[in-house]
Amino acid sequence: MTRPKKSPTQHKYIFVVGGVMSGVGKGVASSSIAKIMQSRGLEVTSIKIDPYVNVDAGTMNPTEHGEVFVLDDGTECDQDMGNYERFLDRDLSGANYMTTGSIYKTVIERERSMGYGGRSVSVVPYIPLEVMGRIDRAAALAKAEVVITEIGGTVGEYENILFLEAIRMVKFKHPKDVLVVLVSHLPIMNDENELKTKPTQHAVRALNATGLQPDIILARAKYPLDDKRKEKIAFNCNLDVEDVISAPDVSSIYDVPVNFESDNLGNLILRKLGMRPRAKDMKEWRAFAAKFHSAKDAVKIGIVGKYFASGKFVLADSYLSVIEAIKHAAAFAGVKPEIQWLDSGKFESGAAADLAELDQYDGIIVPGGFGSRGVEGKLAAIRHCRESKIPYFGLCYGMQLATVEFARDVLKMKGANTTEVDPKTKYPIIDILPEQKKLMADSNYGATMRLGAYPAVLKKGTIAERAYGTGKISERHRHRYEVNPAFVERLERGGLVFSGQSPSRRLMEVAELPRAVHPFFVGTQFHPELKSRPLRPHPLFREFMKAAKERGKR
Ligand code: GLN
């Protein structure tokens, strides 16, 4: 590859890599850099590269890898993609996500179909070339002036080495258009509160060994960096002191872009990329971020699920979008959300004394899930919410189970169930539709999931229609089972309202109880949490929060 005389590129590249250790907020840092570039009036897009051999995130266990995020086009991807969408308020596509597996798959398939014309296809340059091609395609698709690419993993490990090679090759081709940001971590030893810089120095040496030099270091740490530490990093890593940005822990991730801008990161990036200075417009974002600190009244939200030895940290990661959607709605309502994980196991007995625990909450959510463990406990919790008029919001499985509960307890269909739990139930309220059954029989499991955005129409005057303020919506899905059309009429006659349906009316998308019966009892077959944005909280989360706030006043 030769260097073009004049760079034909229309976009600038920012690469975000991690040093020292994972889990220090590289995704939030990447999202925040994207946000501040966008607030400078630039068209921006964000890419995530995951070093896994998995072709997409659909097969990854959420308790290991975090939530599986779903895009409009049905791409199952890393939760960082959700952060990009939330910070940028843009819908991204599969073009913005790649894994080692997906890249190799493309290269191998191209090779098999003689796409390389008989050449021997070596890992370098062909794997990095595929990565580069995808970055440019995603940038072109978004008409982006700046494309921010986050490399998963940590510098120095084997699995992302080819991605770093791709950065080197992009930089070789467009020397003036590439910026490398290293997100590092400064640990604290003992209780002297001294932030240690040595691991960062090692990370930079490891990056140097790949032919790359960071242009900016974001120093993540418990506390802000003092000048001495900044100077030490700058001197040992060949940087100016101003290139070392202090990124201390914050209580809300939405503060990060604001903090970056008060450190002048926007100007620094523009200057380093040879772009003219531009005014920033962060007023709306700043006002939103400030709401997290000003809200005083707490609203208690319980999330009921099967929590098996996973711990709080893992839970927060597995249901990241649900938590963020709650936060957006709470900021909108001017309240402070207090989220509690409630293990459905403890409601399994159905004992009134156990269920009474739910009464202290202002709202209950049953989020998405798979399999039969914990289902009876969720059903008991849903019944209690319905009977005690506690605001209830069911997301996907939470909607399916609310429908089952209604059939069992209101329509007296004893043993009603989803066939996911009881394939032989007399009342298969939730079932696989025949068209999907055939795909299952052919072992085409991937294709049996309803994935990505599907349209729905809403019934006039319902909670859903009023919340959205429109009769036509599009929402993201990730599930196999559906409300069984054979039971819809009986359920509706009994009082459950299917306020959202597919345009063909075959698939039930939203189930609710009328407001006259219950302050808020709504379930969605789709995942509304995937489309909630900080400045545009999801309409149904907004309504749920309003009902919860109302209950909080009691
Ligand atoms: N297990 C249910 C299904 O496959 C619900 C899935 C979900 O909640 N995402 O239909």
Coordinates of C-alpha atoms and ligand atoms in Angstrom, one line a residue:
M1 CA 0.0 0.0 0.0
T2 CA 1.4 3.4 -1.0
R3 CA 0.7 6.6 0.7
P4 CA -1.6 8.8 -1.5
K5 CA -0.1 12.1 -2.5
K6 CA -3.1 14.1 -1.3
S7 CA -5.4 12.5 1.2
P8 CA -8.7 11.6 -0.6
T9 CA -10.4 11.0 2.6
Q10 CA -13.4 13.0 3.5
H11 CA -13.4 12.0 7.1
K12 CA -11.1 12.1 10.1
Y13 CA -10.5 9.0 12.2
I14 CA -10.4 8.9 16.0
F15 CA -9.4 5.5 17.4
V16 CA -10.0 4.8 21.1
V17 CA -7.9 2.0 22.6
G18 CA -7.7 0.8 26.2
G19 CA -4.6 0.4 28.4
V20 CA -3.8 -1.3 31.7
M21 CA -7.2 -3.0 32.2
S22 CA -10.7 -3.4 30.9
G23 CA -13.9 -2.0 32.4
V24 CA -12.6 1.5 33.0
G25 CA -15.2 3.2 30.8
K26 CA -13.7 3.1 27.3
G27 CA -17.2 2.9 25.9
V28 CA -18.4 5.9 27.8
A29 CA -15.2 7.8 26.9
S30 CA -15.7 6.9 23.2
S31 CA -19.4 8.0 23.3
S32 CA -18.4 11.2 25.1
I33 CA -15.8 12.0 22.5
A34 CA -18.4 11.4 19.8
K35 CA -20.8 13.7 21.7
I36 CA -18.4 16.6 22.0
M37 CA -17.5 16.3 18.3
Q38 CA -21.1 16.3 17.4
S39 CA -21.7 19.3 19.6
R40 CA -19.1 21.1 17.5
G41 CA -21.5 20.8 14.6
L42 CA -19.8 17.9 13.0
E43 CA -21.5 14.8 11.6
V44 CA -20.2 11.9 13.6
T45 CA -20.5 8.2 13.6
S46 CA -19.2 5.6 16.0
I47 CA -17.9 2.1 15.5
K48 CA -17.2 -0.8 17.9
I49 CA -14.8 -3.5 17.1
D50 CA -15.1 -6.5 19.4
P51 CA -12.2 -8.9 19.5
Y52 CA -14.4 -12.0 19.9
V53 CA -14.5 -14.9 17.4
N54 CA -18.3 -14.8 17.8
V55 CA -19.7 -13.4 14.6
D56 CA -22.2 -11.3 16.6
A57 CA -23.2 -10.8 20.2
G58 CA -26.4 -12.8 19.8
T59 CA -24.8 -16.0 21.1
M60 CA -23.0 -14.4 24.0
N61 CA -24.2 -14.9 27.6
P62 CA -25.3 -11.5 29.0
T63 CA -24.0 -12.4 32.5
E64 CA -20.6 -12.8 30.9
H65 CA -20.6 -10.1 28.2
G66 CA -23.3 -7.7 29.3
E67 CA -26.5 -6.9 27.6
V68 CA -27.1 -7.9 24.0
F69 CA -28.0 -4.7 22.3
V70 CA -30.2 -4.8 19.1
L71 CA -30.1 -2.3 16.3
D72 CA -33.0 -1.4 13.9
D73 CA -31.6 -3.8 11.2
G74 CA -31.6 -6.7 13.7
T75 CA -27.8 -6.7 14.4
E76 CA -27.1 -8.2 17.8
C77 CA -24.2 -6.3 19.3
D78 CA -22.3 -5.0 22.2
Q79 CA -23.8 -2.8 24.8
D80 CA -21.4 0.0 23.9
M81 CA -23.4 0.4 20.7
G82 CA -26.3 1.4 22.9
N83 CA -24.2 4.1 24.6
Y84 CA -23.2 5.5 21.2
E85 CA -26.8 5.7 20.1
R86 CA -27.8 7.3 23.4
F87 CA -25.1 9.9 23.4
L88 CA -25.3 10.7 19.7
D89 CA -29.1 10.3 19.4
R90 CA -28.5 8.5 16.1
D91 CA -29.7 5.1 14.9
L92 CA -26.7 3.0 14.0
S93 CA -26.6 -0.1 11.8
G94 CA -24.7 -3.3 11.5
A95 CA -22.1 -1.4 9.5
N96 CA -21.0 0.2 12.7
Y97 CA -20.2 -3.1 14.5
M98 CA -17.7 -5.8 13.8
T99 CA -16.1 -8.7 15.5
T100 CA -13.0 -10.7 14.8
G101 CA -15.4 -13.5 13.7
S102 CA -17.3 -11.4 11.3
I103 CA -14.2 -10.0 9.7
Y104 CA -12.6 -13.4 9.2
K105 CA -15.9 -14.7 7.9
T106 CA -16.0 -12.1 5.2
V107 CA -12.4 -12.6 4.2
I108 CA -12.7 -16.4 4.2
E109 CA -15.9 -16.2 2.1
R110 CA -14.3 -13.8 -0.3
E111 CA -11.3 -16.2 -0.6
R112 CA -13.6 -19.2 -1.2
S113 CA -15.3 -17.4 -4.0
M114 CA -11.9 -16.5 -5.7
G115 CA -12.3 -12.8 -4.6
Y116 CA -8.6 -12.6 -4.1
G117 CA -7.9 -13.9 -7.6
G118 CA -5.6 -16.7 -6.5
R119 CA -3.3 -14.7 -4.3
S120 CA -2.2 -16.2 -1.0
V121 CA -4.3 -14.5 1.6
S122 CA -2.1 -13.7 4.5
V123 CA -3.5 -12.3 7.8
V124 CA -1.6 -9.0 7.2
P125 CA -2.6 -7.0 5.3
Y126 CA -5.9 -8.7 4.4
I127 CA -7.5 -8.7 7.8
P128 CA -6.6 -5.1 8.6
L129 CA -7.6 -4.1 5.1
E130 CA -11.1 -5.5 5.6
V131 CA -11.3 -3.6 8.9
M132 CA -10.3 -0.4 7.1
G133 CA -12.8 -0.9 4.4
R134 CA -15.6 -1.4 6.9
I135 CA -14.6 1.8 8.8
D136 CA -14.7 3.8 5.6
R137 CA -18.0 2.2 4.5
A138 CA -19.6 3.0 7.8
A139 CA -18.3 6.6 7.6
A140 CA -19.6 7.0 4.1
L141 CA -23.0 5.6 5.0
A142 CA -23.4 8.1 7.8
K143 CA -21.8 10.9 5.7
A144 CA -19.6 11.3 8.7
E145 CA -16.9 13.9 9.0
V146 CA -15.5 12.2 12.0
V147 CA -15.6 8.5 12.6
I148 CA -14.8 7.2 16.1
T149 CA -13.7 3.6 16.4
E150 CA -13.4 1.9 19.7
I151 CA -11.2 -1.1 19.8
G152 CA -12.3 -3.7 22.3
G153 CA -9.8 -5.3 24.7
T154 CA -6.6 -3.8 26.1
V155 CA -3.3 -2.9 24.5
G156 CA -0.8 -5.7 24.9
E157 CA -3.1 -8.6 24.6
Y158 CA -3.0 -10.9 21.6
E159 CA -6.6 -10.6 20.5
N160 CA -6.7 -7.1 19.3
I161 CA -3.3 -6.9 17.7
L162 CA -4.7 -6.9 14.1
F163 CA -7.0 -4.0 14.9
L164 CA -4.0 -2.0 16.1
E165 CA -2.3 -2.9 12.9
A166 CA -5.3 -1.6 11.0
I167 CA -4.9 1.7 12.9
R168 CA -1.3 1.8 11.9
M169 CA -2.2 1.2 8.2
V170 CA -4.9 3.9 8.3
K171 CA -2.4 6.3 9.8
F172 CA 0.2 5.4 7.2
K173 CA -2.3 6.1 4.5
H174 CA -3.8 9.3 6.0
P175 CA -1.1 10.6 8.4
K176 CA -2.8 13.9 9.1
D177 CA -6.3 12.5 9.7
V178 CA -5.8 10.0 12.5
L179 CA -6.0 10.6 16.2
V180 CA -5.2 7.8 18.7
V181 CA -6.7 8.1 22.2
L182 CA -5.5 5.8 24.9
V183 CA -8.0 5.3 27.8
S184 CA -5.8 4.3 30.7
H185 CA -6.3 3.6 34.3
L186 CA -4.3 4.9 37.3
P187 CA -4.6 2.6 40.3
I188 CA -4.2 3.8 43.9
M189 CA -1.9 2.1 46.3
N190 CA -2.7 1.9 50.0
D191 CA -4.4 4.8 51.6
E192 CA -2.1 7.6 50.6
N193 CA -4.4 8.3 47.7
E194 CA -1.4 8.4 45.3
L195 CA -2.4 7.6 41.8
K196 CA 0.3 5.4 40.2
T197 CA 1.3 6.2 36.6
K198 CA 3.6 3.2 35.9
P199 CA 1.0 0.9 34.4
T200 CA 0.1 3.7 32.0
Q201 CA 3.7 4.1 31.0
H202 CA 3.8 0.3 30.3
A203 CA 0.6 0.5 28.3
V204 CA 2.1 3.2 26.1
R205 CA 5.3 1.2 25.5
A206 CA 3.1 -1.8 24.5
L207 CA 1.2 0.5 22.1
N208 CA 4.5 1.9 20.8
A209 CA 5.5 -1.7 20.0
T210 CA 2.6 -1.9 17.6
G211 CA 3.9 1.1 15.7
L212 CA 1.5 3.5 17.4
Q213 CA 1.9 6.5 19.6
P214 CA -1.1 7.9 21.6
D215 CA -2.0 11.5 20.8
I216 CA -4.1 11.9 23.9
I217 CA -4.2 9.9 27.1
L218 CA -7.5 9.9 29.1
A219 CA -6.4 9.1 32.6
R220 CA -9.2 7.3 34.3
A221 CA -8.8 7.3 38.1
K222 CA -10.8 7.5 41.2
Y223 CA -9.7 11.1 41.7
P224 CA -8.6 14.0 39.4
L225 CA -4.9 14.0 38.3
D226 CA -2.7 16.5 39.9
D227 CA -0.1 18.4 37.8
K228 CA 2.8 16.2 39.0
R229 CA 1.1 13.1 37.7
K230 CA 0.2 14.7 34.4
E231 CA 3.8 15.9 34.0
K232 CA 5.1 12.4 34.8
I233 CA 2.9 10.7 32.2
A234 CA 3.6 13.4 29.6
F235 CA 7.4 13.1 30.1
N236 CA 7.5 9.3 30.0
C237 CA 5.0 8.9 27.2
N238 CA 6.3 11.6 24.8
L239 CA 3.3 13.9 25.2
D240 CA 2.6 17.5 26.1
V241 CA 1.1 18.0 29.5
E242 CA -2.2 19.3 28.0
D243 CA -2.5 16.0 26.1
V244 CA -3.0 14.2 29.4
I245 CA -6.7 14.5 30.3
S246 CA -7.9 13.8 33.8
A247 CA -11.0 11.6 33.8
P248 CA -12.0 10.9 37.4
D249 CA -14.9 8.8 38.4
V250 CA -18.3 10.5 38.1
S251 CA -21.7 9.7 39.6
S252 CA -23.4 10.0 36.2
I253 CA -22.0 8.9 32.8
Y254 CA -23.9 11.8 31.2
D255 CA -21.5 14.2 33.0
V256 CA -18.5 12.9 31.1
P257 CA -18.9 14.9 27.9
V258 CA -19.5 18.0 30.0
N259 CA -16.3 17.3 32.0
F260 CA -14.3 16.6 28.8
E261 CA -15.4 20.0 27.4
S262 CA -14.5 21.9 30.6
D263 CA -11.0 20.3 30.1
N264 CA -11.0 21.7 26.5
L265 CA -10.8 18.3 24.9
G266 CA -12.9 19.4 22.0
N267 CA -10.4 22.1 21.0
L268 CA -7.5 19.8 21.5
I269 CA -8.9 17.2 19.2
L270 CA -9.8 19.7 16.5
R271 CA -6.4 21.2 16.6
K272 CA -4.6 17.9 16.5
L273 CA -6.7 16.8 13.5
G274 CA -6.0 20.0 11.7
M275 CA -9.6 21.1 11.8
R276 CA -10.7 24.7 12.3
P277 CA -12.0 25.6 15.8
R278 CA -15.8 25.5 16.1
A279 CA -18.2 26.7 18.7
K280 CA -19.8 24.2 21.0
D281 CA -23.4 23.8 21.6
M282 CA -24.0 21.6 24.7
K283 CA -26.8 23.6 26.3
E284 CA -29.5 21.0 26.1
W285 CA -27.1 18.2 27.1
R286 CA -25.7 20.1 30.0
A287 CA -29.2 20.9 31.3
F288 CA -30.2 17.2 31.0
A289 CA -27.0 16.1 32.8
A290 CA -27.6 18.6 35.6
K291 CA -31.0 17.1 36.3
F292 CA -29.4 14.0 37.8
H293 CA -27.9 16.1 40.5
S294 CA -30.8 18.4 41.2
A295 CA -33.6 15.8 41.5
K296 CA -34.4 15.1 45.2
D297 CA -37.6 13.0 45.4
A298 CA -36.7 9.4 45.1
V299 CA -38.8 7.0 43.1
K300 CA -38.3 3.3 44.0
I301 CA -38.3 0.9 41.0
G302 CA -38.0 -2.8 41.5
I303 CA -36.8 -5.0 38.7
V304 CA -37.9 -8.6 39.1
G305 CA -35.8 -11.3 37.4
K306 CA -34.1 -14.6 37.9
Y307 CA -30.9 -13.5 39.5
F308 CA -28.8 -16.5 40.0
A309 CA -25.5 -15.9 41.7
S310 CA -24.8 -13.0 39.4
G311 CA -24.2 -10.1 41.8
K312 CA -25.2 -6.5 41.5
F313 CA -22.5 -5.5 39.1
V314 CA -23.3 -8.1 36.5
L315 CA -27.0 -7.3 36.7
A316 CA -26.4 -3.7 36.0
D317 CA -24.5 -4.7 32.9
S318 CA -27.0 -7.3 31.7
Y319 CA -29.9 -4.8 31.9
L320 CA -28.0 -1.7 31.0
S321 CA -30.5 -0.2 28.6
V322 CA -33.4 -0.8 31.0
I323 CA -31.5 1.2 33.7
E324 CA -30.6 4.0 31.3
A325 CA -34.2 4.2 30.0
I326 CA -35.3 4.5 33.7
K327 CA -32.8 7.2 34.2
H328 CA -33.9 9.2 31.2
A329 CA -37.5 9.0 32.2
A330 CA -36.7 10.0 35.8
A331 CA -34.6 13.0 34.7
F332 CA -37.6 14.0 32.6
A333 CA -40.0 13.7 35.6
G334 CA -37.5 15.4 37.9
V335 CA -37.2 12.5 40.3
K336 CA -34.3 10.4 41.5
P337 CA -34.6 6.7 40.6
E338 CA -33.7 4.1 43.2
I339 CA -33.4 0.8 41.4
Q340 CA -33.6 -2.5 43.3
W341 CA -33.0 -6.0 42.0
L342 CA -35.7 -8.3 43.2
D343 CA -35.0 -12.0 42.8
S344 CA -38.2 -13.7 41.5
G345 CA -37.3 -16.8 43.5
K346 CA -38.6 -15.3 46.7
F347 CA -42.1 -14.8 45.2
E348 CA -42.2 -18.4 44.0
S349 CA -44.3 -19.6 46.9
G350 CA -46.9 -16.9 46.2
A351 CA -47.1 -16.3 50.0
A352 CA -48.8 -13.0 50.7
A353 CA -46.1 -12.1 53.2
D354 CA -43.4 -12.4 50.6
L355 CA -45.4 -10.5 48.0
A356 CA -46.0 -7.7 50.4
E357 CA -42.4 -6.7 49.9
L358 CA -43.5 -5.3 46.5
D359 CA -45.8 -2.7 48.2
Q360 CA -42.9 -0.5 49.1
Y361 CA -42.0 0.1 45.4
D362 CA -43.5 2.8 43.3
G363 CA -43.1 0.8 40.1
I364 CA -42.2 -2.8 39.1
I365 CA -40.5 -3.9 35.9
V366 CA -40.2 -7.5 34.6
P367 CA -37.6 -7.2 31.9
G368 CA -36.7 -9.6 29.0
G369 CA -35.6 -13.1 29.7
F370 CA -35.5 -16.7 28.5
G371 CA -36.2 -20.1 29.9
S372 CA -38.4 -21.3 32.8
R373 CA -36.3 -20.6 35.9
G374 CA -37.9 -18.0 38.1
V375 CA -41.1 -17.7 35.9
E376 CA -43.6 -18.7 38.6
G377 CA -42.1 -16.0 40.9
K378 CA -42.4 -13.4 38.2
L379 CA -46.1 -14.5 37.6
A380 CA -46.8 -14.1 41.3
A381 CA -45.2 -10.7 41.3
I382 CA -47.2 -9.6 38.3
R383 CA -50.4 -10.8 39.9
H384 CA -49.6 -8.8 43.0
C385 CA -48.9 -5.6 40.9
R386 CA -52.2 -6.0 39.0
E387 CA -54.3 -6.6 42.1
S388 CA -52.6 -4.0 44.3
K389 CA -52.5 -1.5 41.5
I390 CA -48.7 -1.0 41.6
P391 CA -47.5 0.5 38.3
Y392 CA -46.2 -2.4 36.2
F393 CA -44.2 -2.4 33.1
G394 CA -43.4 -5.7 31.3
L395 CA -40.6 -5.8 28.7
C396 CA -40.9 -8.7 26.2
Y397 CA -40.9 -11.7 28.6
G398 CA -42.6 -9.3 31.1
M399 CA -45.4 -8.7 28.6
Q400 CA -45.8 -12.4 27.7
L401 CA -46.0 -13.3 31.4
A402 CA -48.4 -10.6 32.2
T403 CA -50.7 -12.1 29.5
V404 CA -50.3 -15.6 30.9
E405 CA -51.0 -14.2 34.4
F406 CA -54.2 -12.5 33.1
A407 CA -55.3 -15.8 31.4
R408 CA -54.7 -17.8 34.6
D409 CA -56.0 -15.5 37.3
V410 CA -58.7 -13.4 35.5
L411 CA -60.0 -15.8 32.9
K412 CA -59.4 -18.8 35.1
M413 CA -57.5 -20.8 32.5
K414 CA -55.8 -23.1 35.0
G415 CA -52.2 -24.0 34.0
A416 CA -52.1 -21.4 31.2
N417 CA -48.5 -20.8 30.2
T418 CA -46.0 -20.0 27.5
T419 CA -44.9 -23.1 25.6
E420 CA -41.3 -22.0 26.3
V421 CA -42.0 -23.1 29.9
D422 CA -44.7 -25.8 29.5
P423 CA -44.9 -27.2 26.0
K424 CA -47.9 -29.3 26.9
T425 CA -50.1 -26.7 28.6
K426 CA -53.8 -26.8 27.9
Y427 CA -53.7 -23.0 27.3
P428 CA -50.7 -22.1 25.2
I429 CA -51.2 -18.3 25.6
I430 CA -47.7 -17.6 24.4
D431 CA -46.5 -19.9 21.6
I432 CA -44.3 -20.2 18.6
L433 CA -46.3 -19.3 15.6
P434 CA -46.5 -22.0 12.8
E435 CA -44.2 -20.1 10.5
Q436 CA -41.5 -20.0 13.1
K437 CA -42.1 -23.7 14.1
K438 CA -41.0 -24.8 10.6
L439 CA -37.8 -22.8 10.9
M440 CA -37.1 -24.4 14.3
A441 CA -37.6 -27.9 12.9
D442 CA -35.0 -27.1 10.3
S443 CA -32.7 -26.1 13.2
N444 CA -32.4 -22.6 11.8
Y445 CA -32.4 -21.2 15.3
G446 CA -31.0 -17.8 14.4
A447 CA -33.7 -17.2 11.9
T448 CA -36.4 -18.1 14.4
M449 CA -35.9 -14.9 16.4
R450 CA -37.8 -11.8 15.6
L451 CA -35.0 -9.4 15.5
G452 CA -34.8 -5.7 15.0
A453 CA -37.3 -3.0 14.1
Y454 CA -40.9 -3.9 13.2
P455 CA -43.8 -1.5 12.8
A456 CA -46.9 -1.6 15.0
V457 CA -50.2 0.3 14.9
L458 CA -51.8 1.6 18.1
K459 CA -55.4 1.7 19.2
K460 CA -56.8 5.2 19.6
G461 CA -57.3 6.4 23.2
T462 CA -55.1 3.7 24.8
I463 CA -52.3 4.5 27.2
A464 CA -49.8 3.5 24.5
E465 CA -51.3 5.7 21.8
R466 CA -51.6 8.6 24.1
A467 CA -48.0 8.2 25.3
Y468 CA -46.5 8.0 21.8
G469 CA -48.9 10.7 20.5
T470 CA -49.1 8.8 17.2
G471 CA -50.8 5.6 15.9
K472 CA -47.8 4.2 14.1
I473 CA -44.6 3.2 15.7
S474 CA -41.5 1.2 15.1
E475 CA -39.8 -0.7 17.9
R476 CA -37.0 -3.2 18.3
H477 CA -37.5 -6.9 18.9
R478 CA -35.6 -9.9 20.1
H479 CA -37.7 -12.9 20.9
R480 CA -39.1 -16.2 19.5
Y481 CA -42.5 -16.5 21.1
E482 CA -45.7 -14.5 20.5
V483 CA -49.1 -14.0 22.0
N484 CA -51.1 -16.9 20.5
P485 CA -53.7 -15.5 18.1
A486 CA -56.1 -18.2 19.1
F487 CA -56.6 -16.6 22.5
V488 CA -56.6 -12.9 21.6
E489 CA -60.4 -12.6 21.4
R490 CA -60.9 -14.3 24.8
L491 CA -58.2 -12.2 26.5
E492 CA -59.7 -9.0 25.1
R493 CA -63.2 -9.9 26.1
G494 CA -61.9 -10.5 29.6
G495 CA -60.6 -6.9 29.7
L496 CA -56.9 -7.1 28.5
V497 CA -56.4 -4.5 25.8
F498 CA -54.0 -5.3 23.0
S499 CA -53.4 -1.6 22.2
G500 CA -50.5 -2.3 19.8
Q501 CA -50.5 -4.8 17.0
S502 CA -48.5 -5.6 13.9
P503 CA -50.1 -3.9 10.8
S504 CA -51.4 -7.4 9.8
R505 CA -53.0 -7.6 13.3
R506 CA -51.5 -11.1 13.6
L507 CA -48.9 -10.2 16.2
M508 CA -49.7 -8.5 19.6
E509 CA -47.2 -5.8 20.3
V510 CA -48.6 -4.0 23.4
A511 CA -50.9 -5.3 26.1
E512 CA -52.4 -3.0 28.7
L513 CA -55.2 -2.6 31.3
P514 CA -57.4 0.5 30.9
R515 CA -56.5 3.4 33.2
A516 CA -59.9 3.1 34.9
V517 CA -58.9 -0.3 36.1
H518 CA -55.2 0.2 36.9
P519 CA -53.0 3.3 37.1
F520 CA -50.4 1.7 34.8
F521 CA -50.3 -1.9 33.7
V522 CA -48.5 -2.1 30.3
G523 CA -46.4 -4.8 28.6
T524 CA -44.6 -4.6 25.3
Q525 CA -43.5 -7.5 23.1
F526 CA -40.7 -5.3 21.9
H527 CA -37.9 -3.8 23.9
P528 CA -38.7 -0.1 24.3
E529 CA -35.5 0.4 26.4
L530 CA -33.4 0.0 23.3
K531 CA -34.7 3.2 21.8
S532 CA -34.8 5.5 24.9
R533 CA -32.5 8.5 24.5
P534 CA -31.4 11.0 27.2
L535 CA -33.0 14.0 25.5
R536 CA -35.9 11.9 24.2
P537 CA -37.0 9.5 27.0
H538 CA -39.1 6.6 25.7
P539 CA -42.8 7.5 25.8
L540 CA -43.8 4.4 27.7
F541 CA -40.9 4.7 30.2
R542 CA -42.0 8.3 30.6
E543 CA -45.6 7.3 31.4
F544 CA -44.5 4.5 33.7
M545 CA -42.3 7.0 35.6
K546 CA -45.2 9.4 35.8
A547 CA -47.4 6.7 37.4
A548 CA -44.6 5.7 39.7
K549 CA -44.0 9.3 40.8
E550 CA -47.7 9.6 41.5
R551 CA -47.7 6.5 43.7
G552 CA -44.5 7.8 45.4
K553 CA -46.6 10.7 46.8
R554 CA -48.9 8.3 48.7
Ligands
GLN1 N1 -38.2 -15.8 26.0 C1 -39.2 -15.0 25.3 C2 -39.1 -15.3 23.8 O1 -38.2 -15.8 23.3 C3 -38.9 -13.5 25.6 C4 -37.6 -13.0 25.0 C5 -37.2 -11.7 25.6 O2 -37.7 -11.3 26.7 N2 -36.3 -11.0 25.0 O3 -40.1 -14.9 23.1

